[in-house]
XYZ file of C-alpha atoms in Angstrom:
729
model
C 30.920 126.434 121.278
C 29.221 127.871 118.056
C 26.691 130.694 118.187
C 24.011 130.861 115.791
C 22.219 133.525 114.552
C 18.600 133.507 113.087
C 18.817 135.219 109.633
C 15.541 133.461 107.924
C 12.785 132.118 109.106
C 10.514 130.431 106.414
C 7.539 130.678 108.568
C 7.814 134.527 109.714
C 9.234 136.383 106.559
C 7.627 134.240 104.078
C 4.448 132.145 105.205
C 2.916 134.465 107.662
C 4.211 137.555 104.919
C 2.003 136.065 101.853
C -1.008 135.333 103.999
C -1.354 139.123 105.237
C -1.257 139.853 101.463
C -3.524 137.415 100.272
C -6.061 137.291 102.716
C -6.486 141.221 102.561
C -7.742 140.770 98.789
C -9.621 137.395 99.932
C -7.652 134.490 98.210
C -7.486 132.823 101.111
C -8.629 132.868 104.432
C -6.319 130.619 106.785
C -2.909 129.764 106.895
C -3.642 126.011 105.614
C -4.263 127.644 102.212
C -0.781 128.099 101.617
C 1.102 124.740 101.604
C 3.912 123.183 100.833
C 6.355 126.014 101.122
C 9.735 125.024 100.075
C 12.988 126.794 100.022
C 14.680 126.386 96.404
C 17.737 128.199 95.794
C 19.826 131.280 97.618
C 21.286 133.507 95.238
C 24.363 135.441 95.161
C 22.816 138.447 96.556
C 21.255 136.291 99.572
C 18.085 136.521 97.982
C 16.167 133.466 99.018
C 13.734 131.463 96.037
C 11.065 129.373 97.242
C 7.763 128.076 96.315
C 4.376 127.113 97.482
C 0.996 125.539 96.567
C -2.430 127.344 96.898
C -5.695 125.863 97.685
C -6.900 127.003 93.913
C -4.444 124.230 92.769
C -1.791 126.586 91.685
C 2.159 126.269 92.276
C 3.944 129.810 92.649
C 7.623 131.087 92.902
C 8.724 133.903 95.210
C 11.876 135.759 95.995
C 12.644 137.226 99.527
C 15.256 139.928 99.227
C 16.756 139.601 103.411
C 18.162 143.571 102.508
C 14.408 144.965 102.093
C 12.654 141.740 104.129
C 10.123 142.143 101.720
C 8.766 139.335 99.463
C 8.120 139.434 95.832
C 5.753 137.100 93.457
C 8.216 135.945 90.816
C 5.953 133.716 88.895
C 2.244 131.275 88.609
C 1.908 128.116 87.340
C -1.993 127.368 86.667
C -1.277 123.752 87.782
C 0.354 121.933 90.552
C 3.930 120.914 89.660
C 7.084 119.831 91.434
C 9.879 122.364 91.275
C 13.161 120.690 91.890
C 15.354 123.413 91.013
C 15.353 127.379 89.814
C 17.089 130.408 89.430
C 16.571 133.939 89.170
C 19.134 136.156 86.924
C 20.765 139.129 88.569
C 18.668 141.738 86.868
C 15.421 139.630 87.440
C 13.704 139.367 84.190
C 14.584 135.575 83.557
C 13.684 132.370 85.641
C 14.903 129.182 85.140
C 12.817 126.269 86.507
C 13.237 122.498 86.651
C 10.157 120.655 87.016
C 10.010 116.897 88.261
C 7.175 115.069 86.478
C 5.677 111.860 87.743
C 4.047 109.559 85.391
C 0.238 109.019 86.559
C -1.764 105.781 86.232
C -3.601 107.126 83.070
C -0.486 108.346 81.556
C 1.905 105.060 81.817
C 1.086 104.630 77.895
C 2.859 107.784 77.171
C 6.164 108.890 77.408
C 6.894 111.652 79.618
C 10.535 112.977 80.225
C 11.283 112.664 84.515
C 12.415 116.569 83.896
C 11.355 119.704 82.124
C 13.401 122.549 82.159
C 12.280 126.236 81.534
C 13.252 129.559 80.953
C 10.430 132.180 81.428
C 10.139 135.768 80.730
C 8.904 137.271 83.726
C 9.505 141.541 83.082
C 6.941 141.005 82.620
C 5.581 137.777 82.601
C 5.724 136.978 78.650
C 7.417 133.998 76.813
C 8.800 130.611 78.056
C 10.838 128.741 76.285
C 11.636 124.499 77.255
C 15.458 124.100 77.760
C 15.339 120.845 78.162
C 13.061 117.780 78.551
C 15.110 114.885 79.635
C 15.246 111.462 81.618
C 17.429 112.613 84.346
C 17.219 115.832 86.900
C 18.591 118.955 85.771
C 19.431 122.167 88.116
C 19.429 125.444 86.985
C 21.549 128.044 87.563
C 22.253 131.575 86.637
C 25.668 133.592 86.735
C 26.121 136.339 88.805
C 29.038 138.154 87.693
C 30.436 141.552 89.110
C 29.346 144.377 86.279
C 29.970 148.080 86.729
C 27.229 148.411 83.827
C 23.282 149.437 85.159
C 21.745 147.579 82.457
C 23.162 144.244 81.221
C 21.304 142.899 78.296
C 22.457 139.469 78.150
C 22.261 136.642 81.216
C 24.036 133.188 81.253
C 22.438 130.275 82.518
C 24.453 127.318 83.781
C 22.305 123.419 83.243
C 23.857 121.061 85.337
C 22.787 117.506 84.177
C 22.428 114.213 86.480
C 23.799 112.786 83.404
C 27.422 113.945 84.154
C 27.774 117.293 81.968
C 27.096 121.368 82.578
C 26.445 123.090 79.328
C 26.648 127.151 79.265
C 23.688 129.093 77.503
C 24.204 132.604 76.617
C 21.074 134.220 76.113
C 20.667 137.956 74.610
C 17.757 140.153 75.816
C 16.658 143.530 74.024
C 14.147 145.996 75.482
C 10.824 146.679 74.022
C 8.405 149.799 74.878
C 10.995 150.799 77.046
C 10.174 148.504 79.858
C 9.571 145.275 78.801
C 12.913 142.566 78.791
C 12.347 139.684 76.164
C 14.663 137.288 74.764
C 16.288 137.747 71.303
C 16.062 135.036 69.060
C 15.173 132.461 71.779
C 14.717 129.650 69.190
C 18.638 129.604 68.865
C 20.162 130.332 72.132
C 24.091 129.798 71.977
C 25.357 127.317 74.193
C 28.941 125.993 75.511
C 29.956 122.260 77.344
C 31.689 123.668 80.015
C 32.418 120.464 81.887
C 31.448 116.477 81.421
C 32.102 112.861 82.869
C 31.771 114.126 86.706
C 30.012 112.602 89.524
C 30.482 115.488 91.825
C 29.818 118.915 91.284
C 29.614 122.387 93.388
C 29.059 125.541 92.592
C 30.489 128.768 94.335
C 28.412 131.502 94.014
C 30.319 134.357 95.630
C 33.279 133.893 93.263
C 31.524 132.111 90.463
C 33.474 129.104 90.565
C 32.364 125.761 89.481
C 34.267 122.499 91.088
C 33.350 119.029 89.944
C 35.331 115.639 89.947
C 36.193 113.268 87.193
C 37.372 109.502 88.134
C 38.754 107.861 85.208
C 42.283 106.299 86.407
C 42.493 108.809 89.078
C 40.209 111.146 90.935
C 40.687 114.514 89.309
C 39.278 117.725 91.520
C 39.025 120.417 88.584
C 37.734 124.147 88.892
C 36.087 126.367 86.501
C 36.351 130.190 86.991
C 33.320 132.466 85.255
C 34.266 135.801 84.209
C 32.055 138.890 83.504
C 33.030 139.122 80.105
C 31.297 135.692 79.317
C 34.245 133.747 79.321
C 35.352 130.513 81.553
C 38.296 128.866 81.690
C 39.247 125.532 83.644
C 41.979 126.731 85.997
C 42.695 124.432 88.836
C 43.312 120.754 88.726
C 43.974 118.464 92.186
C 44.518 114.432 92.158
C 42.873 113.051 95.223
C 43.434 110.179 96.915
C 39.553 108.734 97.055
C 38.344 105.279 98.119
C 37.126 103.772 94.728
C 34.223 104.532 93.533
C 33.520 106.925 96.043
C 29.826 108.455 94.496
C 27.475 106.014 92.443
C 25.109 108.554 91.949
C 25.656 112.339 90.832
C 26.164 115.068 94.278
C 25.316 118.122 93.725
C 26.419 120.730 96.118
C 25.234 124.586 96.705
C 23.172 124.436 93.452
C 19.906 124.756 95.233
C 17.388 121.740 97.396
C 15.527 119.602 95.393
C 12.852 118.153 97.664
C 11.514 115.621 95.228
C 14.478 113.749 95.069
C 13.999 110.059 94.485
C 14.364 107.782 97.635
C 17.253 105.272 95.853
C 19.902 108.934 95.635
C 18.666 109.831 99.246
C 22.075 107.872 100.805
C 25.154 109.339 100.678
C 28.083 107.099 100.310
C 30.814 110.378 100.726
C 30.168 113.829 101.512
C 32.682 116.073 100.052
C 33.017 119.764 99.716
C 35.432 122.620 98.944
C 36.440 125.541 101.106
C 37.909 128.755 99.892
C 39.088 131.915 101.673
C 39.684 135.047 100.037
C 43.516 134.836 101.372
C 44.653 131.890 99.235
C 43.527 129.383 101.106
C 41.649 125.897 99.918
C 40.574 122.918 101.805
C 39.306 119.533 100.237
C 36.985 117.815 102.993
C 35.458 114.832 102.505
C 34.042 111.450 105.012
C 32.695 108.317 104.681
C 30.011 107.297 107.146
C 30.651 105.796 110.030
C 30.191 101.939 110.124
C 30.315 98.920 112.446
C 33.331 99.815 114.455
C 31.802 102.858 115.367
C 34.771 104.480 113.819
C 34.189 107.983 111.814
C 37.104 108.811 109.638
C 37.184 112.537 107.590
C 40.102 113.990 105.696
C 40.582 118.057 105.245
C 43.169 118.299 102.217
C 45.324 121.875 102.700
C 45.943 122.617 99.094
C 47.694 125.639 100.367
C 49.936 123.979 102.984
C 50.542 120.864 100.566
C 49.540 118.283 102.902
C 46.389 116.515 104.238
C 45.171 115.535 107.305
C 43.197 112.712 108.069
C 41.393 112.218 111.587
C 39.862 108.825 113.278
C 37.426 109.738 116.117
C 35.881 106.565 118.243
C 32.388 107.282 118.934
C 30.435 106.489 121.807
C 27.255 104.564 122.057
C 26.077 101.145 120.654
C 27.067 99.949 116.979
C 24.633 100.898 114.169
C 25.039 100.499 110.474
C 25.793 103.026 108.312
C 23.886 105.647 108.096
C 23.885 109.484 106.485
C 23.193 110.720 110.540
C 26.951 109.553 110.527
C 28.563 112.045 108.034
C 29.429 115.133 109.691
C 28.918 118.924 108.220
C 32.011 120.738 107.089
C 31.453 124.512 108.396
C 33.790 127.073 106.790
C 34.412 129.966 109.661
C 36.790 132.321 108.460
C 40.132 130.273 108.376
C 38.910 127.215 110.658
C 37.138 124.256 109.208
C 34.520 122.939 111.756
C 33.572 119.552 111.474
C 30.394 118.575 113.420
C 28.839 115.431 113.726
C 25.138 116.085 115.948
C 25.465 114.274 119.134
C 28.785 113.311 119.002
C 31.334 115.809 118.483
C 32.364 119.210 117.269
C 35.973 119.405 115.651
C 37.335 123.397 115.302
C 40.083 122.687 112.735
C 42.728 125.569 112.471
C 43.680 125.558 108.829
C 46.525 128.216 108.988
C 48.496 126.822 111.997
C 48.031 123.157 111.056
C 51.566 121.902 112.717
C 50.105 120.473 115.755
C 46.608 119.423 117.134
C 46.898 121.837 120.381
C 45.917 125.140 117.735
C 43.070 123.470 116.782
C 40.002 122.467 119.406
C 38.481 119.514 119.906
C 35.161 119.018 121.778
C 32.575 116.151 122.658
C 29.435 116.079 124.854
C 27.178 118.964 125.868
C 30.568 121.355 124.701
C 29.426 120.008 121.177
C 25.598 120.374 121.163
C 23.942 123.227 119.302
C 21.300 124.230 121.302
C 18.467 125.683 118.752
C 18.953 122.719 116.580
C 16.510 119.770 117.789
C 17.737 116.638 117.287
C 15.914 115.745 114.592
C 16.702 118.911 112.416
C 18.171 118.169 108.820
C 20.760 120.980 108.706
C 23.353 121.395 105.644
C 25.683 123.620 105.137
C 25.789 126.782 103.482
C 28.548 129.098 101.819
C 29.397 132.394 104.164
C 29.384 130.139 107.396
C 25.789 129.793 107.225
C 23.398 126.554 107.856
C 19.653 125.238 106.869
C 17.557 123.702 108.733
C 15.526 121.988 106.039
C 12.751 120.742 108.472
C 11.647 123.874 109.928
C 13.448 126.448 106.955
C 15.365 128.325 109.084
C 18.411 129.803 108.188
C 21.563 130.549 110.466
C 25.060 132.604 110.395
C 27.667 130.878 112.348
C 30.480 132.392 114.347
C 32.948 130.869 117.026
C 31.643 131.975 120.396
C 33.853 134.392 122.874
C 32.179 133.689 126.079
C 32.592 130.082 125.578
C 36.292 130.443 124.997
C 36.797 132.456 127.644
C 35.074 129.960 130.178
C 37.863 127.544 129.025
C 39.930 129.330 130.149
C 39.273 130.142 133.578
C 38.418 126.323 133.701
C 42.021 125.176 134.150
C 40.928 122.780 137.043
C 38.751 120.632 134.201
C 40.189 121.334 131.121
C 43.728 119.692 129.327
C 46.155 122.242 128.452
C 45.622 121.806 124.940
C 42.438 123.049 124.856
C 43.216 126.651 126.429
C 46.102 126.724 124.091
C 43.730 126.249 121.418
C 40.849 128.646 122.513
C 43.474 131.376 123.598
C 44.902 131.231 119.888
C 41.329 131.095 118.637
C 40.292 134.678 120.572
C 43.654 136.240 120.141
C 44.194 135.688 116.412
C 40.631 135.004 114.715
C 38.628 137.406 116.734
C 41.034 140.096 117.153
C 41.508 142.793 117.169
C 39.088 143.170 120.270
C 40.085 145.514 122.913
C 37.716 144.584 125.384
C 38.347 140.780 124.497
C 41.986 141.762 124.939
C 41.455 143.190 128.477
C 39.882 139.949 129.236
C 42.447 137.858 128.318
C 45.019 139.889 130.255
C 42.998 139.998 133.356
C 42.968 136.146 132.990
C 46.671 136.031 132.539
C 46.766 138.146 135.885
C 44.822 135.705 137.734
C 47.193 133.043 136.153
C 50.197 134.621 136.135
C 52.316 131.521 136.545
C 53.316 129.524 133.208
C 50.954 126.341 132.641
C 52.942 122.833 132.787
C 53.164 122.967 128.724
C 53.010 126.456 127.609
C 53.582 130.078 128.572
C 50.780 132.426 128.320
C 51.935 135.291 128.717
C 54.582 133.924 125.915
C 51.817 132.910 123.907
C 49.766 136.222 124.199
C 52.584 138.014 122.637
C 53.625 135.500 119.903
C 50.279 135.263 118.704
C 49.006 139.024 118.841
C 51.966 140.307 116.854
C 51.207 137.179 114.450
C 48.001 138.622 113.926
C 48.946 142.404 113.423
C 52.163 141.140 110.808
C 50.376 138.730 108.798
C 47.562 141.205 107.690
C 50.479 143.452 106.593
C 51.692 140.853 104.560
C 50.097 137.217 104.101
C 53.421 135.702 103.191
C 54.866 136.259 106.548
C 52.693 133.325 107.057
C 55.237 130.886 107.392
C 58.073 132.314 108.607
C 56.883 134.311 111.569
C 56.601 132.850 114.926
C 53.018 132.104 116.231
C 53.343 130.151 119.450
C 56.307 129.653 122.259
C 55.746 125.910 121.892
C 57.884 125.681 119.186
C 60.559 127.144 120.856
C 60.596 123.889 123.490
C 63.681 121.195 122.736
C 60.548 118.772 122.021
C 56.775 119.668 122.068
C 55.024 117.888 124.946
C 52.935 114.955 124.305
C 49.652 116.279 125.651
C 49.793 119.475 123.354
C 49.622 116.941 120.276
C 47.340 114.298 121.435
C 43.814 114.410 122.039
C 42.146 110.900 123.556
C 39.804 109.330 121.230
C 41.167 111.373 118.302
C 43.860 110.342 116.035
C 45.705 112.121 112.944
C 47.981 111.167 109.980
C 49.728 113.734 107.899
C 50.315 113.377 104.310
C 51.568 115.446 101.185
C 49.653 115.429 98.635
C 50.182 115.759 94.835
C 51.160 119.267 93.567
C 47.701 121.100 92.079
C 48.461 122.286 88.513
C 47.546 126.051 87.575
C 46.474 126.089 84.176
C 45.765 128.464 81.277
C 44.682 132.548 82.893
C 45.770 131.372 86.563
C 48.989 131.995 85.836
C 48.700 135.816 85.154
C 45.387 135.870 87.432
C 45.002 138.532 90.593
C 43.754 137.842 93.467
C 42.411 134.555 95.094
C 44.543 132.500 92.328
C 47.614 134.327 92.792
C 47.576 133.944 96.252
C 47.007 130.179 96.165
C 49.658 129.306 93.609
C 52.138 131.541 95.318
C 50.993 129.509 98.487
C 51.637 126.040 96.872
C 55.101 127.332 95.695
C 56.202 128.768 98.785
C 55.072 125.286 100.473
C 57.893 123.581 98.208
C 60.480 125.626 99.291
C 59.452 125.253 102.865
C 59.543 121.820 102.857
C 62.953 121.731 101.438
C 65.117 124.301 103.793
C 65.445 123.491 107.685
C 63.951 125.545 109.887
C 61.849 128.039 107.612
C 59.701 129.525 110.437
C 62.198 132.406 112.649
C 62.669 130.982 116.284
C 64.195 134.032 118.701
C 65.115 131.370 121.055
C 68.295 130.594 118.873
C 69.775 133.890 119.486
C 69.633 133.270 123.044
C 74.115 133.125 123.549
C 74.050 136.585 121.684
C 70.967 138.296 123.674
C 72.356 138.002 126.422
C 75.424 139.121 126.155
C 74.202 142.567 123.747
C 70.948 143.260 125.939
C 69.461 145.299 122.318
C 67.181 144.931 119.509
C 69.148 142.497 118.509
C 66.286 140.401 116.933
C 65.905 143.206 114.718
C 68.745 142.436 112.460
C 68.534 138.443 113.289
C 64.689 138.468 111.811
C 65.904 140.780 109.083
C 68.323 138.151 107.830
C 65.950 135.489 108.363
C 63.636 137.503 105.947
C 65.938 138.317 103.230
C 66.982 134.708 103.294
C 63.416 133.193 102.712
C 61.151 135.602 101.387
C 63.996 137.637 98.972
C 60.462 138.197 96.899
C 59.430 140.908 98.979
C 62.398 142.939 98.197
C 64.830 144.760 100.883
C 62.961 147.700 101.163
C 59.267 146.108 102.643
C 61.325 143.614 104.712
C 63.235 146.584 106.587
C 59.476 148.385 107.067
C 57.895 144.997 108.294
C 60.775 144.422 110.790
C 60.642 147.718 112.034
C 57.012 147.536 112.208
C 57.162 143.975 113.887
C 59.036 145.501 116.939
C 57.301 148.926 117.388
C 54.215 146.647 117.465
C 56.099 144.269 119.953
C 56.621 147.300 122.567
C 53.181 148.475 122.123
C 51.852 145.278 122.935
C 53.994 145.347 126.350
C 52.923 148.666 126.513
C 48.847 147.936 126.586
C 49.658 145.044 128.943
C 51.265 147.084 131.446
C 48.574 149.865 131.551
C 45.966 147.540 131.660
C 47.408 145.550 134.584
C 47.815 149.114 136.104
C 44.129 149.639 135.682
C 43.427 146.487 136.706
C 45.056 147.009 140.433
C 43.944 150.679 140.283
C 47.550 152.001 140.618
C 48.199 155.475 141.201
C 51.368 157.463 140.338
C 52.745 157.452 143.823
C 53.959 153.451 143.379
C 57.008 151.701 143.367
C 58.797 154.699 145.392
C 60.732 154.894 148.442
C 58.213 157.211 150.633
C 55.726 154.575 151.629
C 55.504 150.460 151.795
C 54.566 148.516 149.071
C 51.049 147.510 148.583
C 49.543 144.215 147.408
C 48.586 145.290 144.485
C 51.823 146.868 143.676
C 53.238 143.336 144.595
C 50.806 141.799 142.231
C 51.803 144.642 139.421
C 55.685 143.622 140.299
C 54.899 140.335 140.138
C 53.696 140.770 136.082
C 55.787 142.691 135.602
C 58.924 140.039 136.241
C 56.718 137.429 134.521
C 56.779 139.795 131.071
C 60.612 140.013 131.568
C 61.138 136.403 131.852
C 58.825 135.617 128.928
C 60.594 138.400 126.866
C 64.005 137.115 127.556
C 63.259 133.934 126.769
C 61.723 134.528 123.721
C 64.850 136.747 123.003
C 62.524 139.746 122.382
C 63.640 143.086 122.403
C 63.253 145.126 125.510
C 62.122 148.592 125.578
C 64.901 151.376 125.624
C 67.061 151.321 128.595
C 66.415 154.860 131.135
C 69.107 157.313 131.216
C 70.233 159.118 134.644
C 67.882 161.646 134.713
C 67.164 162.598 138.519
C 63.367 161.318 138.056
C 64.938 157.697 136.711
C 66.936 157.879 139.682
C 64.679 157.604 142.155
C 62.444 155.053 140.128
C 65.960 153.257 139.717
C 66.219 153.424 143.804
C 62.912 152.444 144.627
C 63.148 149.490 142.516
C 65.947 148.001 143.766
C 64.760 148.984 147.469
C 62.212 146.080 147.290
C 64.389 143.601 145.238
C 65.786 140.429 146.998
C 69.111 140.944 147.620
C 70.288 137.977 145.117
C 68.447 139.979 142.474
C 69.988 143.495 143.580
C 73.030 142.492 143.057
C 72.556 141.210 139.354
C 71.157 144.090 138.618
C 73.818 146.176 139.864
C 76.229 144.628 137.660
C 73.954 146.380 135.062
C 73.773 149.440 135.802
C 76.530 152.099 135.122
C 76.076 154.342 138.314
C 78.290 155.287 140.916
C 75.932 153.212 143.481
C 76.172 150.070 141.692
C 79.785 150.680 141.528
C 80.100 151.383 145.517
C 77.884 148.417 145.764
C 79.806 145.873 143.670
C 83.111 146.797 145.300
C 81.716 146.441 149.010
C 80.421 142.624 147.473
C 83.872 142.314 146.566
C 85.437 143.473 149.707
C 82.969 141.631 151.724
C 83.966 138.069 149.998
C 87.666 139.042 150.995
C 86.756 139.401 154.497
C 84.264 136.448 154.627
C 87.410 133.991 153.352
C 89.128 135.370 156.738
C 86.340 134.677 158.877
C 85.394 138.106 159.657
C 81.345 137.427 160.066
C 80.717 140.840 161.895
C 81.271 142.735 159.178
C 78.911 140.237 157.037
C 76.338 140.620 159.759
C 76.478 144.484 159.427
C 76.487 144.334 155.370
C 72.865 144.836 155.064
C 72.068 147.309 157.189
C 75.381 149.282 155.622
C 73.194 148.628 152.232
C 70.363 150.107 152.945
C 72.340 153.440 154.430
C 74.201 153.680 151.404
C 70.757 153.743 149.214
C 69.030 156.560 151.743
C 72.239 158.521 151.711
C 72.267 158.877 147.648
C 68.864 159.385 147.823
C 69.227 162.253 150.006
C 71.840 163.717 148.028
C 69.559 163.572 144.759
C 66.887 165.105 146.378
C 69.248 168.144 147.848
C 70.143 168.370 144.400
C 66.735 169.442 143.412
C-alpha cells in the first residue's frame, strides 16, 4: 500500500564518509573508531544533525546536507558527553546543545545538574555560553524564519523545558574582522516566556509553529505562530475531549531525538500529533495503547470539518498487556492520514471526504506490511511524509503506491466494493492529474464496463476527476460540489459504510477560537478559519452539496446543459462570498472540463480497440471491437443521464452527420431505434414515426402480414435515403 524511498542512511551517508576522511589523515584506522553515531535533530532545510564518539575520547557533532550530500564537522567536545538535544541556526554560526549529565560514584557528594544547556559560537569556534544548568531535560530549537535578507545578524532560540515551559532567547550577533560572527553582549540575552503549564508540546519546523497542550479543567490545545520579525503570538485554541491525565510526564514531538531518556519516561500513555496541510486543514490525532480486550482506539479530530471520528479496531492474536508496541503511527500523506500499527493494520483516512468509510482504505494482514521495515524497527513519524528508523538510522519518504491501488481495482473477486471505491478515489483525486494513470483506469473501466453492485465506476471516474480539477481552482467548493455518485442514491449501501472489525463514531467538537492576528493573517490561518465558518453554515442548511439527480425531471424534458443554470444557482445560494462573476466562470469551466473529460474517455477507448476512421458506417459489418466501443459509449450515456450531466451539443443535419446518424440507427435494436426517431427532427424519422403509427392501427385489425414485412420495409427506407444522400453529393 505504501511505498518507501530511502533518503538518508546513517551508515552510508555519514559513518562511511567520516571514516574515509579521518582515515586519510591517520586519525582512525577502522570503522570501530567511530562509535555511538546517533541522529540528534532534523532542521527545516532537511539538514541532519548527528553526534559520534571517537576512539580518542571525544564527542563530535556534525551536519549532513541532503542537497550537496556532504558532511560538515560543527563542534568537538574534548571528552565524551551525552548529547540529548541539538540545533543549528540558519546561518550556521551558532550551535545550541543540551547535555544529559549523570553523576558518577566519586561525584555523588557534589551537586550536579541533570541537564546543561550551552550556546556555542562556531563561525569560527569561539565562545561558549551556559544557558541553563537545571534538573530537568531541555530541548533546544532555533527558529528558521523566512527572510529575503542574505545576512542576518540575529538568531532566536527556543528552550523547551521538561518542567512545562518555553522560553525564546533573542541572540544579537556582530561581525568582526570581516568573517568572525560572535554574540553581542552574551551576558545579557533578551528572552520571552512563550508558553507554560503544558504536558505535551510539538514543533512544526516547516511552518514555524509550536503546539502545546494545557490541562486544567479541560484539555486545551494552543498554537503559537512565530514570524520573521521576531514576534510570536498565540493564534489558536481548541478544547479537546481527552482522557483524564493523558500524560504523566512531558512529551516532546518533532523536537529532536533524545537517546539518553530515562527508562521511566520511555512508556507512552498516549500518542498524540497535530497534522496540518497548507490548504487549510488541521487534524489532531491521538491513541492509547491496546489493552486486555485486544481492541485499539484512535481518534482523528478534523478541525477543518468541525467533527471528530473515533475508530475502534479489533486486533488478531493472543491478548497481551498494554505496550508501546501497540501504539499506532500517524503518518501524513497529502490530505490522507495513515494510521499504521505494525503487524496488524494500515488505515488510510481521507480527511477531505470523510463522510463515508468507503472513501478511506483499511487494510490488514499482508496488505498492511511495510517490507523495508523489520519487526524490530523503532519507527518514528516525521513531518513532510517521512519515517525514521532509529535502530538503523535510515530515513524514508512515504507515499501511496499506485501499482498496489491498481491491483486492488483488478482483484474484483477478492476485494469488497468499498476497497475498490477507496482505491479508485485515491488514484483519481490524490494522484491525479496523471495521463498514464488515467489511461490505465479507463482501460480497467473498459474491461469492467457494467456497474458494480454498489457504485457505478464511470460515474465515479467523471465526478472524482471533475472534483479534482475544479477544487484546485477554488478550495471553497469542497463542500458544495459532488465528488461521488454514492450520494445520489436514495440509500447508501451498507457495505460501503462498514468495514469488518472496525467501528466508527462521529461527533461534533467544540469550535476553535482564533485569536489576535489570526483574523487578519493571509494563507493557512485564513483558510482554516474560513473552513470552520463554512462548516457551521453547512451543518445548518439542508443539502449543501450539489446533487444533479434532483434535476432529473427537468433534464429529461429539455435535454440541454440545464445543469449550468442549476449549478450556478446552487453556488450563488451557498457561496455568495465568491461573487457572481467568479461563480459564472467556475460553472462554465466545470461544464467545459466535463465535456473534455468525456472526449478523452472516448478517445482513449478508440485507441484501446485500435479503431480507424471507417467505423460505425453502413459499408461493412460491425466488428467485435466496434461493438465493445459502442457498448462503452452507451454506458457513458447512461452514466451521464443518471447524473443529469450535460450532453455534448447535438449534431446538425449536414451530409456527413446524416451519414453517421443513419449508420448508428442501422445498428440499434428496434426498440431503441424507435425511441431515437422521436428525438431526431428529420424527414426519415418522421416517416418512421408515421409507419409505427400505421402499423399500430393495422395490428389492431389483426393485419399480421403487414407487421411481418415492417422490418424489411424500414431497412429499405434507410437504404433508399442513404442512396439519395450519396447522389446529392
